[in-house]
Short mmCIF file of C-alpha atoms in Angstrom, two decimals:
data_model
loop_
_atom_site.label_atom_id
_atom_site.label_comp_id
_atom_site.label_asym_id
_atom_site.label_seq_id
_atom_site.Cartn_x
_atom_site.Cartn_y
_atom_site.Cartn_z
CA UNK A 9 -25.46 6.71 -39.57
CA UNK A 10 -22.88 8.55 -42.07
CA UNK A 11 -19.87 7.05 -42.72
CA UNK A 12 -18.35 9.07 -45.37
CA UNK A 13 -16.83 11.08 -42.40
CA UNK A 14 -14.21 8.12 -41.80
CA UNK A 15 -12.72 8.61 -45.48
CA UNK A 16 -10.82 11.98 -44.68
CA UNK A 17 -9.71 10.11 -41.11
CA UNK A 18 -8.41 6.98 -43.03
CA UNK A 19 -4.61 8.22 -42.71
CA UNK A 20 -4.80 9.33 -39.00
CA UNK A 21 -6.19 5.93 -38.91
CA UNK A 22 -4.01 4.24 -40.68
CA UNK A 23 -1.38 5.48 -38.16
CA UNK A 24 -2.87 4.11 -35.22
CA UNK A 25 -3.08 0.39 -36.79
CA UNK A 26 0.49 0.82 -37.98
CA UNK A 27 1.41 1.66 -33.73
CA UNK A 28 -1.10 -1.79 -32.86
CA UNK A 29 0.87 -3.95 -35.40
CA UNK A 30 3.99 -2.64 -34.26
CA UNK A 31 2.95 -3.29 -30.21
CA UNK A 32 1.66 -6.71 -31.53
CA UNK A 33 4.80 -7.77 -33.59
CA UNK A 34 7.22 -6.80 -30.91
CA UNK A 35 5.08 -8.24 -28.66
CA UNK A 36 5.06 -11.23 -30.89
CA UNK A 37 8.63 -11.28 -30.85
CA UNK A 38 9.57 -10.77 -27.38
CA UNK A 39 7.26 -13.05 -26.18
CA UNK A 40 8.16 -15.74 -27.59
CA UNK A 41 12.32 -15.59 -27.25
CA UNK A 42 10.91 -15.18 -23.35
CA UNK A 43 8.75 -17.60 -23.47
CA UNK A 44 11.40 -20.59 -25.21
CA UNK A 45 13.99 -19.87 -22.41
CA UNK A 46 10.90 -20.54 -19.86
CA UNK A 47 10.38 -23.46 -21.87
CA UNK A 48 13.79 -24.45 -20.98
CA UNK A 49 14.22 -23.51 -17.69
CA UNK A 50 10.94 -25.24 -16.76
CA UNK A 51 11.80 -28.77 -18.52
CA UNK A 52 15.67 -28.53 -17.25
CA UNK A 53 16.94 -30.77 -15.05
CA UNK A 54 17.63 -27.91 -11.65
CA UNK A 55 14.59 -27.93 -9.38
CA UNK A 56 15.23 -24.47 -8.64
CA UNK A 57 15.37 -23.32 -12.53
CA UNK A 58 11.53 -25.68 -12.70
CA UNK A 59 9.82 -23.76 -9.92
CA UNK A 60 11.01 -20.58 -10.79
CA UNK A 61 9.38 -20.96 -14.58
CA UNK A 62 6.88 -22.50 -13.43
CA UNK A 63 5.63 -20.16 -10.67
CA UNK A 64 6.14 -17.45 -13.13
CA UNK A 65 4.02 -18.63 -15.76
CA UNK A 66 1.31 -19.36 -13.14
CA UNK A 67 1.41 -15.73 -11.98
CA UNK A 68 1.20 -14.31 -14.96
CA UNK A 69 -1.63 -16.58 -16.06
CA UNK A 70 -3.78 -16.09 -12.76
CA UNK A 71 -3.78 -12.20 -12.87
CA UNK A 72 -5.56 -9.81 -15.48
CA UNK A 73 -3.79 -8.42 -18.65
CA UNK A 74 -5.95 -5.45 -18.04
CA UNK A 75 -3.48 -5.25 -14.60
CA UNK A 76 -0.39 -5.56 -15.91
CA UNK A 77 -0.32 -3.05 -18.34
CA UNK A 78 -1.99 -0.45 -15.87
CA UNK A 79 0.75 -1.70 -13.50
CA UNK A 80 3.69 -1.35 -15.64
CA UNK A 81 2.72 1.75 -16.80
CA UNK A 82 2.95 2.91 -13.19
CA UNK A 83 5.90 1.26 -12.21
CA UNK A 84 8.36 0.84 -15.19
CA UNK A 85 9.93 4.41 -14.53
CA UNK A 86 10.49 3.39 -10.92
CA UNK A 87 12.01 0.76 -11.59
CA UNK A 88 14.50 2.17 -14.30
CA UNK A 89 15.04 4.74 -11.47
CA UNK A 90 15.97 2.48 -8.94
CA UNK A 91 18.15 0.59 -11.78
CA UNK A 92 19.88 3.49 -13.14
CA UNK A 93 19.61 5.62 -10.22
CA UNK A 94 18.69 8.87 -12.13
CA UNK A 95 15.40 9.53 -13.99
CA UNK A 96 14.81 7.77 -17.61
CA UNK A 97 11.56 9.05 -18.90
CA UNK A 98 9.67 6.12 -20.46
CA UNK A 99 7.05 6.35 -22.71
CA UNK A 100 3.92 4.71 -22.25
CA UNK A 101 4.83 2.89 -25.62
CA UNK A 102 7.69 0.84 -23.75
CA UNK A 103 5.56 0.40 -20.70
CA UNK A 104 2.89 -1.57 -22.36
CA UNK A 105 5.48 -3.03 -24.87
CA UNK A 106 7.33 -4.55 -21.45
CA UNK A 107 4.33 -5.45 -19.86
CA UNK A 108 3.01 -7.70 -23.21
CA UNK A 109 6.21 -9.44 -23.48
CA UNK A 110 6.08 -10.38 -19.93
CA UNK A 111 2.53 -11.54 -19.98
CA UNK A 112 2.44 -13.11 -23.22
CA UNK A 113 5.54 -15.06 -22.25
CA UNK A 114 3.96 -17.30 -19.79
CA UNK A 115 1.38 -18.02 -22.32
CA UNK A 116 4.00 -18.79 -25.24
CA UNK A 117 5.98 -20.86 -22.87
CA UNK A 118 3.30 -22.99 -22.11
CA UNK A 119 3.02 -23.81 -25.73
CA UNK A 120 6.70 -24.44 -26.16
CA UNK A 121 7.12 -26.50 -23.87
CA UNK A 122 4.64 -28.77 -25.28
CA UNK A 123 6.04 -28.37 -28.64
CA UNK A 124 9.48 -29.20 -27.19
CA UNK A 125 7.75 -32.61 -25.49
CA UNK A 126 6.33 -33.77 -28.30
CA UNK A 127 9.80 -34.39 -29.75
CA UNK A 128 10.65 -38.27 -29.56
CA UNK A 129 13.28 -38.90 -27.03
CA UNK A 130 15.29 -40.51 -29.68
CA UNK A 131 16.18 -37.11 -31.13
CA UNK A 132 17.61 -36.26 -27.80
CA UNK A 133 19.79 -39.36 -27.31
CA UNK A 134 20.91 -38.84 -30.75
CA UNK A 135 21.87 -35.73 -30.40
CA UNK A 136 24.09 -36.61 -26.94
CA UNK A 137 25.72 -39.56 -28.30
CA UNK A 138 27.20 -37.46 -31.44
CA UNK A 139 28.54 -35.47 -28.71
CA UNK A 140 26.56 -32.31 -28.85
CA UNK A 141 26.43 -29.76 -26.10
CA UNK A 142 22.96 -29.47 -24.63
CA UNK A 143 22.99 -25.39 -26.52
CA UNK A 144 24.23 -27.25 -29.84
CA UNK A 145 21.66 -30.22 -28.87
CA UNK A 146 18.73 -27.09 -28.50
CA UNK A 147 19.07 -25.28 -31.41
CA UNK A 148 20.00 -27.42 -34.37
CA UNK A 149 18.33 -30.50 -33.21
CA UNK A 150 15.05 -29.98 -31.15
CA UNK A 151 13.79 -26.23 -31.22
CA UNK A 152 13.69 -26.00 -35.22
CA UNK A 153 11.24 -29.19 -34.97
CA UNK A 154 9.53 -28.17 -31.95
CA UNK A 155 8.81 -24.64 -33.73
CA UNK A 156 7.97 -26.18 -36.76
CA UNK A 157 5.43 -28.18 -35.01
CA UNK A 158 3.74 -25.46 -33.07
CA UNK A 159 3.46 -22.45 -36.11
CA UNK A 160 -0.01 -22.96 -35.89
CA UNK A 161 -0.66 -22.39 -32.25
CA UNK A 162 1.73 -19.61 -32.10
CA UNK A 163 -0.29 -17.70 -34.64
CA UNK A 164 -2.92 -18.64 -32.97
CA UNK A 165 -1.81 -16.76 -29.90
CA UNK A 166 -0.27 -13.87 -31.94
CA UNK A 167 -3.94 -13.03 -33.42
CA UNK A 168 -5.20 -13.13 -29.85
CA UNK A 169 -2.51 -10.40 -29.03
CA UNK A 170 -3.36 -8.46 -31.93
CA UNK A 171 -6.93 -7.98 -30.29
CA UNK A 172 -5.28 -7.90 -26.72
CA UNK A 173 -3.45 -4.51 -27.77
CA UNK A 174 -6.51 -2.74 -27.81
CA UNK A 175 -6.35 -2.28 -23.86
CA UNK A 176 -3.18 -0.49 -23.73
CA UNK A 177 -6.37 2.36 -24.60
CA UNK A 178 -6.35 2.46 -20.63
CA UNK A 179 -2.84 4.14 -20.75
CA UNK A 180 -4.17 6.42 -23.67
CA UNK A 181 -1.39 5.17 -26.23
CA UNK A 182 -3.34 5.48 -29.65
CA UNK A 183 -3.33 2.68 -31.33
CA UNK A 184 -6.26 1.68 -33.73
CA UNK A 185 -8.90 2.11 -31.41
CA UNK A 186 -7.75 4.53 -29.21
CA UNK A 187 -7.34 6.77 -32.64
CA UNK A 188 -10.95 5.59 -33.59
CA UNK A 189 -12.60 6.42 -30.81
CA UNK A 190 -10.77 9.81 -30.23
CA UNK A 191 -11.31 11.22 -33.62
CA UNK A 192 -15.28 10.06 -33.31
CA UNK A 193 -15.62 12.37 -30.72
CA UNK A 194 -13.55 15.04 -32.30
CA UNK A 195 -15.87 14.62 -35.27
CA UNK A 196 -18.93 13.67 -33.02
CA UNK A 197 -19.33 10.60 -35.04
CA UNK A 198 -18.78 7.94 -32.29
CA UNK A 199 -20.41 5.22 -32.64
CA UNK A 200 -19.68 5.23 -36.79
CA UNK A 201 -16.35 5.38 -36.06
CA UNK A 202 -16.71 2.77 -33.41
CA UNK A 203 -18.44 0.27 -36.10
CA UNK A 204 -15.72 0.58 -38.68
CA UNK A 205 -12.88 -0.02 -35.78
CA UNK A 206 -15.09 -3.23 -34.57
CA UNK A 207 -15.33 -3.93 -38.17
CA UNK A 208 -10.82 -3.57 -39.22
CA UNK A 209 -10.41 -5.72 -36.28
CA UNK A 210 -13.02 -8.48 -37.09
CA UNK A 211 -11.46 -8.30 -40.95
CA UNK A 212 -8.19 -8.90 -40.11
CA UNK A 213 -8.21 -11.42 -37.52
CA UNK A 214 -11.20 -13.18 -39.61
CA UNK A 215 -8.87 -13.59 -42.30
CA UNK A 216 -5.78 -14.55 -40.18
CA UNK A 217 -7.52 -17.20 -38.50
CA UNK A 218 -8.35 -18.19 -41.90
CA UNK A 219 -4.76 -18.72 -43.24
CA UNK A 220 -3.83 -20.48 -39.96
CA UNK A 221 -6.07 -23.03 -40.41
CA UNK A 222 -5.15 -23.64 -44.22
CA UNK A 223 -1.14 -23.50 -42.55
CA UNK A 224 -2.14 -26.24 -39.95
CA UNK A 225 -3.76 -28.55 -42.75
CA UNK A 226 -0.70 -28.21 -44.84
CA UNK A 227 1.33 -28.63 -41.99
CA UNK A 228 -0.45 -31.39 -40.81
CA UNK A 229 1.56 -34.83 -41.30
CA UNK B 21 12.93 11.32 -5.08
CA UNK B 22 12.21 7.46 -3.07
CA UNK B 23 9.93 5.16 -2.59
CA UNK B 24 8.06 4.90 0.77
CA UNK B 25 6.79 1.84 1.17
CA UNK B 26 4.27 1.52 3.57
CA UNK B 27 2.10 -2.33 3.92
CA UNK B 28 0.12 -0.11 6.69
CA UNK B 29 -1.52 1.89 4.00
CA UNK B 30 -4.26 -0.51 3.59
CA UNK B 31 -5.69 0.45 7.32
CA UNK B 32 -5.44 3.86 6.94
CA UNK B 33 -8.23 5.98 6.40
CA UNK B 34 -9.66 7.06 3.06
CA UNK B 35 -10.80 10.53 4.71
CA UNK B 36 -14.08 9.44 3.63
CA UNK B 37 -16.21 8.59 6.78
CA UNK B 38 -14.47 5.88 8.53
CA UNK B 39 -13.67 4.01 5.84
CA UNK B 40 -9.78 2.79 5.12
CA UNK B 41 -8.71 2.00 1.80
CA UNK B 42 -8.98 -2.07 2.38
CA UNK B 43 -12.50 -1.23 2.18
CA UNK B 44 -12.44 -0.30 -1.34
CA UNK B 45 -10.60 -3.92 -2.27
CA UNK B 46 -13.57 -5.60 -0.81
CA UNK B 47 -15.95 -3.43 -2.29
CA UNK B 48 -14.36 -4.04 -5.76
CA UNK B 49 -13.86 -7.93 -4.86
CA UNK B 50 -17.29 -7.81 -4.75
CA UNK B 51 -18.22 -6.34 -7.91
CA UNK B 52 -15.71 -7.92 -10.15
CA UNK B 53 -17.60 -11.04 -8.35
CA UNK B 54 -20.90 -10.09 -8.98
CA UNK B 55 -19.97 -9.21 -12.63
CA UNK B 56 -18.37 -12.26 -13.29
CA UNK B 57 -20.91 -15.16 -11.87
CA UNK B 58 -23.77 -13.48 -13.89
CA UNK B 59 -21.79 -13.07 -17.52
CA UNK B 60 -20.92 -16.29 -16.41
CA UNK B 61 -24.59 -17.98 -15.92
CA UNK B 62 -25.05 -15.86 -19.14
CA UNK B 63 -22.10 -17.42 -21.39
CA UNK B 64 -23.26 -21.06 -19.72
CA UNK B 65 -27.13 -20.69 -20.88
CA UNK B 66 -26.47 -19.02 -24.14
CA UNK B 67 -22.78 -21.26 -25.18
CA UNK B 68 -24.69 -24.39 -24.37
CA UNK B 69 -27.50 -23.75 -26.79
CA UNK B 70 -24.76 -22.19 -29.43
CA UNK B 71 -23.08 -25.63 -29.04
CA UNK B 72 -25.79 -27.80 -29.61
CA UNK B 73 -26.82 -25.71 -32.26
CA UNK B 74 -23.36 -25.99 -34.01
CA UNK B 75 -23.71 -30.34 -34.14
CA UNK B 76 -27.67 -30.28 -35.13
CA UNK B 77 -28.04 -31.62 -38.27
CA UNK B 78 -29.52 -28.92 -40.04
CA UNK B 79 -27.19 -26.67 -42.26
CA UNK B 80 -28.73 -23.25 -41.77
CA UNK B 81 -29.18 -23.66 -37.78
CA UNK B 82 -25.13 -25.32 -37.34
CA UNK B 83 -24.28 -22.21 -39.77
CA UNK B 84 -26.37 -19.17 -37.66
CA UNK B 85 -24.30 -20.77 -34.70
CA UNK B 86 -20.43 -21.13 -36.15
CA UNK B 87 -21.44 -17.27 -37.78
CA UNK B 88 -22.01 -16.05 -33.97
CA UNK B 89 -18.61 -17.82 -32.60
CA UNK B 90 -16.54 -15.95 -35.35
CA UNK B 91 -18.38 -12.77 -34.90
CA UNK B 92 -18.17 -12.85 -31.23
CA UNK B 93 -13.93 -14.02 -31.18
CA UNK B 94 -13.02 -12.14 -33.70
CA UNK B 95 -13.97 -8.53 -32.32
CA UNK B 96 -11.65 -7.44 -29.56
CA UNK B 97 -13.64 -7.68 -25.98
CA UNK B 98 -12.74 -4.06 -25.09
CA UNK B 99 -14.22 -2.76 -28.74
CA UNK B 100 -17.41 -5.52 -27.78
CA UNK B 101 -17.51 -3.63 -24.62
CA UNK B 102 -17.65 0.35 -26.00
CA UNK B 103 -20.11 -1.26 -28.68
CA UNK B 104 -22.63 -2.51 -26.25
CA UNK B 105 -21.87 0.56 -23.74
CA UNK B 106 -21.71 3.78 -26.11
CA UNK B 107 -23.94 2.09 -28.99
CA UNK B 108 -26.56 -0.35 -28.28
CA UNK B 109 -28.28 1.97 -25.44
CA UNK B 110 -28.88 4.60 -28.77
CA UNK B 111 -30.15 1.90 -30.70
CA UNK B 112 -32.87 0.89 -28.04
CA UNK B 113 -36.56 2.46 -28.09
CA UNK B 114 -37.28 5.66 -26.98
CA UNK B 115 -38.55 4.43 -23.39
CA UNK B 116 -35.67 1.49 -22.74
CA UNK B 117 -33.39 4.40 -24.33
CA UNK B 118 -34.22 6.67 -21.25
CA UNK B 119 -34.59 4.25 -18.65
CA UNK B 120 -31.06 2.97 -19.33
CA UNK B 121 -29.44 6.59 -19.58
CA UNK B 122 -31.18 8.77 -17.24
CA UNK B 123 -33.36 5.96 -14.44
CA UNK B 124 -30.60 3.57 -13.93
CA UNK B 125 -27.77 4.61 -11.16
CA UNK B 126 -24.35 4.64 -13.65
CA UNK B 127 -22.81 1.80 -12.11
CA UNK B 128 -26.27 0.12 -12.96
CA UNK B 129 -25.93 0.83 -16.06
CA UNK B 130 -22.28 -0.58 -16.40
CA UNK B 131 -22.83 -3.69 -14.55
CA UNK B 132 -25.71 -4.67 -16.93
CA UNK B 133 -23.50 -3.51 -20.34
CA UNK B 134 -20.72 -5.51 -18.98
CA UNK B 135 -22.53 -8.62 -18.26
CA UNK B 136 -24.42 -8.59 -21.61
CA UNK B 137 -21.24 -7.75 -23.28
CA UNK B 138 -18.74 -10.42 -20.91
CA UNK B 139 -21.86 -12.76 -20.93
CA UNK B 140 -21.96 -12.85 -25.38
CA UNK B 141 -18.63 -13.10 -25.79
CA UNK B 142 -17.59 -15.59 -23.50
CA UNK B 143 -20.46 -17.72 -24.64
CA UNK B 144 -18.77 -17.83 -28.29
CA UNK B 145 -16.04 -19.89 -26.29
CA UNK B 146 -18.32 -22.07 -24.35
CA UNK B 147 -20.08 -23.13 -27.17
CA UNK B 148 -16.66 -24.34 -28.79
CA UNK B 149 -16.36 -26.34 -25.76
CA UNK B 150 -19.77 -27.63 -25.84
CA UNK B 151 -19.35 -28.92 -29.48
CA UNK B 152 -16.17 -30.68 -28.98
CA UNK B 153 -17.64 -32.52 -25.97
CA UNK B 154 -20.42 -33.63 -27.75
CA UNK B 155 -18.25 -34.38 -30.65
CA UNK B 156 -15.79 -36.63 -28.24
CA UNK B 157 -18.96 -38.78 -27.26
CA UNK B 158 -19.30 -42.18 -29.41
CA UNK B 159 -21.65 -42.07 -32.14
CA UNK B 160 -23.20 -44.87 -30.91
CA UNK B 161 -24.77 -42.80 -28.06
CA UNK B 162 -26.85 -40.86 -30.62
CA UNK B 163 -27.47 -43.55 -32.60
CA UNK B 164 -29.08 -45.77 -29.80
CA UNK B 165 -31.05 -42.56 -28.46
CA UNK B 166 -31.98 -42.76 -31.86
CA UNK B 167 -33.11 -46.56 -31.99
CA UNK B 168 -34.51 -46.35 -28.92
CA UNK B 169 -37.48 -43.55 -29.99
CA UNK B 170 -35.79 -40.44 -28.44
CA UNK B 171 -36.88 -37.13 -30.30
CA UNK B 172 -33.76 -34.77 -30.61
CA UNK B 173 -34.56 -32.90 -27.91
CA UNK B 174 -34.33 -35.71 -25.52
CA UNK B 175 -31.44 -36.91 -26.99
CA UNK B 176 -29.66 -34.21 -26.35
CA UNK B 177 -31.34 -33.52 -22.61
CA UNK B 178 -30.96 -37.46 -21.84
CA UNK B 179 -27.97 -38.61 -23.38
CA UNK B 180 -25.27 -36.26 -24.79
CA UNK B 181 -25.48 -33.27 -22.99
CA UNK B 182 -25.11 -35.03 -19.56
CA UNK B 183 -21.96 -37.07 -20.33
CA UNK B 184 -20.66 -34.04 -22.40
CA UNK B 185 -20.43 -31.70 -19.98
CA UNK B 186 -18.77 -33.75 -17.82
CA UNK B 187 -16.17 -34.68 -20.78
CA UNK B 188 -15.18 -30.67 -20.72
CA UNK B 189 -15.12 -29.62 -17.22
CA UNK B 190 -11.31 -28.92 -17.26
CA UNK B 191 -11.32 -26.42 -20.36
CA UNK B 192 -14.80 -24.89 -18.61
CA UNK B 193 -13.24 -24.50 -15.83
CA UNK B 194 -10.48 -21.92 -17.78
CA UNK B 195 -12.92 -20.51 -19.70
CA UNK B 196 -14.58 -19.49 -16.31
CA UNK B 197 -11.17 -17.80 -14.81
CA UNK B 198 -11.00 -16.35 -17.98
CA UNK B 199 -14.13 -14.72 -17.02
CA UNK B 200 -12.88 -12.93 -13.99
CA UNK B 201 -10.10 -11.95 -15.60
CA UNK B 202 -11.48 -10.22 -18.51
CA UNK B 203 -14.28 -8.67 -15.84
CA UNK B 204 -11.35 -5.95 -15.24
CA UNK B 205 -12.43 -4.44 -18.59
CA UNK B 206 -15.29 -2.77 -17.26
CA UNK B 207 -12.84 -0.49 -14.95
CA UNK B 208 -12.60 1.07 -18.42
CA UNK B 209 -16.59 1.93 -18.24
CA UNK B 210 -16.57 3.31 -14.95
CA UNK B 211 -17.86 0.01 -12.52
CA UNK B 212 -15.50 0.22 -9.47
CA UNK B 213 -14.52 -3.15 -9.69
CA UNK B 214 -11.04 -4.47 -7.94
CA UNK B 215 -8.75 -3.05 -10.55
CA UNK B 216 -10.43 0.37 -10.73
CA UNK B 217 -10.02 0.21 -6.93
CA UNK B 218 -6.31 -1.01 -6.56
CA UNK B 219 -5.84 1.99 -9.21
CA UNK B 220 -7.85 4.24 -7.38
CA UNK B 221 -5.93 3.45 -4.05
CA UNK B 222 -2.44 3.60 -6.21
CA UNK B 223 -3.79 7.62 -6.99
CA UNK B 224 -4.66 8.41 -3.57
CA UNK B 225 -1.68 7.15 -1.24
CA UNK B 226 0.91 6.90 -3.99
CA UNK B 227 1.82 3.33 -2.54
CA UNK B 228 1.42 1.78 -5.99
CA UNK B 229 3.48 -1.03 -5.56
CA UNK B 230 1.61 -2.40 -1.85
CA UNK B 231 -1.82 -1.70 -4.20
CA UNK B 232 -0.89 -3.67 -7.09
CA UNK B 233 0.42 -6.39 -5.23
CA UNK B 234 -2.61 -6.56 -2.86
CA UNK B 235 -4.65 -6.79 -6.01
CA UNK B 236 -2.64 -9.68 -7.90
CA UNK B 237 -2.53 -11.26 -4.91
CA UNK B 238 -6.39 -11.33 -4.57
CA UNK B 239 -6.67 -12.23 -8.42
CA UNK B 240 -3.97 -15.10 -7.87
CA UNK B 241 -5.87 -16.31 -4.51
CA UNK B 242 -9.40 -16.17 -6.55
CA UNK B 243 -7.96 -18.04 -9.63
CA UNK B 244 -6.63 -20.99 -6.82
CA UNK B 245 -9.38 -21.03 -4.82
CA UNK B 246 -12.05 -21.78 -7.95
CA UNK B 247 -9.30 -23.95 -9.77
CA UNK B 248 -9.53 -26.41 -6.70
CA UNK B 249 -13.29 -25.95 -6.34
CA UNK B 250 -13.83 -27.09 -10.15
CA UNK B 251 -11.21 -29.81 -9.64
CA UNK B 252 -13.42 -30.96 -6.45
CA UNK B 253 -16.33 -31.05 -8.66
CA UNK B 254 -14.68 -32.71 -12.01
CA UNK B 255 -13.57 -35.44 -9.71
CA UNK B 256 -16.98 -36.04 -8.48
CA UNK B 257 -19.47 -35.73 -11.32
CA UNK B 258 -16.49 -37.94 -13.54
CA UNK B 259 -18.45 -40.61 -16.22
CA UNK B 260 -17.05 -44.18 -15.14
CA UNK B 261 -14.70 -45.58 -17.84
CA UNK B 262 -14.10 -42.15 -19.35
CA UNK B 263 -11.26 -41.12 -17.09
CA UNK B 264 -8.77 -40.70 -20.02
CA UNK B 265 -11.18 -38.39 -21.25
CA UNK B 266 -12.02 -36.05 -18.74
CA UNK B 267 -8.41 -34.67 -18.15
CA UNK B 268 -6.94 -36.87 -15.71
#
C-alpha cells in the first residue's frame, strides 16, 4: 500500500466532492420544500389531497433508491420530450438531481409532518381567531416552530443523503467516489484510492453526526 | 421519435432458448431474495450480539461495540460494498485468495461479497435497535435476574433479550425492508438481481417504462407483503401489559 499517489490527485478529487456536496445540498433543498407541501397536503382537510401524499410517500418509500435514479436517468429526457415536444438534452447531473428530490421528499415529509403535529393545537386556534388565512396561519405561526423543532432530524437525513449520492456512480456522474475509483484505475492504485474515499466519507459524516447531536442537546428544551 | 408502449413485452421471447423476458424478473426476484434473507440472518446474529455488547457493563466491550456502529453507518454502503468486493478478496491468503477469484462461479463470488458486506452493515443498525429495547425494559428486570442468582449470560438469554425483542419488532421490521432495498446495490457488482434485470430488459426491448414499472411494482408488492407478515407476527408474540410499548 502507497498512498503518496493520492497527493497529486487531491484537486481532481477535490472536484468530485465539490459535484457530491452540490447533488447533496440541492438535494437537501429540494427535498425538503417537496417534502413540507406533502406535509400539508397529507394533514389537510381534502381526502383526495391525504391519499394522494400519502400514497406517494409510500411509493417512494417501498421501492429502491438504487431504482429511481437508474430510472430517471432513463426516462427524464422522455419525459421533457413528451412535455416540450422537441428534444432537451439532459444531463445525467439533472437526472439524478430530480430523482433525489423526489425520493428524499417522501422521507422529509414524513418528518414534517410530525414536526408540524407536535405543535399544540392552541397555536392553531390562535392563529384562526386573530383572523389569519390558513397560508398566513402556515408560515408565520406553525412551520417556523415545527422546523425549529425538527433541525436535528433533518440533518440527520441530510447526512444520510450525503452518503446516498454515492450511487448516482451507476449513471457514471463523478462525484467523490466515482472520481476515486476512476483515477485508481487510471493510476492502478485501486484499492488505496478506495481506502482514502471510504475514509473522506467516514470523516465527514463522523463529524456531522457529531455536531447534530451537540445541536439536538442545545436544542433540547 | 415515440414511445411504443407495449405491456406484451414481458411474454415475448428473449431469443435466448425459450425463455421470455418475465423470466429474467423471476430469476432476479429470486436473487435479490436469496441475497437479502441471508445478510439478513447475518445482520440478526451479529446486531444482536453488537447490542448486548453496547449495554454490558464493561467499558472496553460497550466501547469495541458503539466503535463498530459508527464505523459501519458512517461509510457509504456502496463504498462498503467495492471495499469488501475489490479489496478484502486481495487481502485474504494465498489459497482463500484463489479460491474466491478463480474457483468460485462470479455470481458466487458476488452473492457472498454482498451478503458479508449487506449482512455488516445492516447489523450496525440492528444493534441500535437491540440496545434501545433492552434499554426500554425496567431496571427492575435486571435487577431481580440479578437477586435471583442469574449469571449475565442468563440474564440476558432468560430475561431481557426475550421481552426486548419483542419491544422492537416494528423498527426491525424497517430495518429488514431496508434490507431488500439496499440488496439492489449489488446490480453494481455484477449479481443479476431484479434491478440488474428490469435494466437489462429496459436495454433489450427499449420498453423502459413497462420494465421499470414491473419492477417497482414487484418491490412495492414485496415491501406489503412482509410489512403485513411482521405485523401478523408483532401482534402475536406481543408482551401482555406492554402494548403502549410495542408500537400499537
Amino acid at each position: 500500500m502507497d498512498f503518496s499517489a493520492i497527493v497529486p490527485a487531491l484537486p481532481g478529487l477535490a472536484e468530485g466532492m465539490l459535484m457530491t456536496l452540490k447533488l447533496m445540498v440541492m438535494g437537501v433543498l429540494g427535498g425538503v420544500v417537496l417534502g413540507t407541501l406533502l406535509a400539508m397536503m397529507r394533514l389537510s382537510h381534502n381526502p383526495l389531497l391525504a391519499k394522494l401524499a400519502g400514497f406517494y410517500v409510500n411509493y417512494f418509500r417501498s421501492i429502491p433508491l438504487l431504482l429511481v435514479i437508474t430510472w430517471f436517468y432513463f426516462a427524464v429526457p422522455f419525459i421533457l420530450r413528451a412535455i416540450t415536444g422537441e428534444d432537451t438534452p439532459v444531463g445525467a447531473f439533472t437526472s439524478c438531481l430530480v430523482a433525489f428530490v423526489m425520493f428524499e421528499a417522501a422521507y422529509y415529509c414524513e418528518i414534517v409532518r410530525a414536526g408540524i403535529q407536535s405543535i399544540s393545537r392552541g397555536q392553531m386556534s390562535a392563529a384562526q381567531a386573530l383572523g389569519m388565512s390558513y397560508g398566513q396561519m402556515m408560515r408565520l405561526v406553525i412551520l417556523p416552530q415545527a422546523f425549529r423543532k425538527m433541525t436535528p432530524l433533518l440533518l440527520q437525513q441530510s447526512i444520510i443523503l450525503f452518503q446516498d449520492t454515492s450511487l448516482v456512480y451507476t449513471v457514471g456522474l463523478m462525484d467523490f467516489l466515482n472520481s476515486a475509483r476512476s483515477r485508481g484505475d487510471i493510476i492502478g492504485q485501486p484499492h488505496e484510492f478506495l481506502i482514502f474515499a471510504g475514509l473522506v466519507y467516514f470523516l465527514v459524516s463522523f463529524s456531522a453526526s457529531l455536531l447534530v447531536k451537540q445541536l439536538q442537546k442545545r436544542l433540547a428544551v | 421519435m415515440n414511445y411504443n408502449w407495449d405491456w406484451g413485452v414481458f411474454f415475448k421471447s428473449t431469443g435466448i432458448g425459450d425463455e421470455i423476458y418475465l423470466d429474467w424478473f423471476v430469476t432476479g426476484l429470486g436473487w435479490t431474495i436469496a441475497v437479502s434473507l441471508a445478510a439478513w440472518i447475518v445482520a440478526l446474529a451479529l446486531g444482536s450480539l453488537l447490542g448486548v455488547m453496547r449495554t454490558v457493563p464493561n467499558r472496553w466491550v460497550s466501547g469495541f461495540a458503539t466503535a463498530y456502529v459508527e464505523l459501519f453507518r458512517n461509510v457509504p454502503l456502496l463504498v462498503q460494498l467495492f471495499l469488501w468486493y475489490f479489496l478484502v478478496p486481495d487481502l485474504l491468503p494465498e489459497p482463500l485468495e484463489m479460491w474466491f477469484k478463480q474457483d468460485l462461479s462470479p455470481a458466487t463470488s458476488a452473492y457472498l461479497s454482498v451478503i458479508v458486506c449487506l449482512g455488516l452493515f445492516t447489523a450496525a443498525r440492528v444493534c441500535e435497535q437491540v440496545r434501545t429495547g433492552i434499554q426500554a425494559l425496567p431496571k427492575g428486570q435486571a435487577a431481580a435476574a440479578y437477586a435471583l442468582g442469574f449469571r449475565l449470560p442468563q440474564i440476558y438469554g432468560n430475561v431481557l433479550l426475550p421481552q426486548a425483542y419483542r419491544i422492537i419488532i416494528p423498527p426491525l421490521t424497517s430495518e429488514f425492508l431496508n434490507v431488500f432495498k439496499n440488496s439492489s446495490v449489488a446490480s453494481l457488482i455484477g449479481l443479476m438481481e431484479l434491478l440488474a434485470q428490469t435494466k437489462q430488459t429496459a436495454e433489450f426491448t427499449a420498453n423502459l417504462f413497462e420494465a421499470f414499472t414491473l419492477a417497482t411494482l414487484i418491490y412495492f408488492t414485496l415491501n406489503m407483503t412482509l410489512m403485513l407478515i411482521m405485523r401478523a407476527i408483532e401482534k402475536k408474540v406481543r408482551v401482555p401489559g406492554m402494548i403502549s410499548l410495542g408500537g400499537k
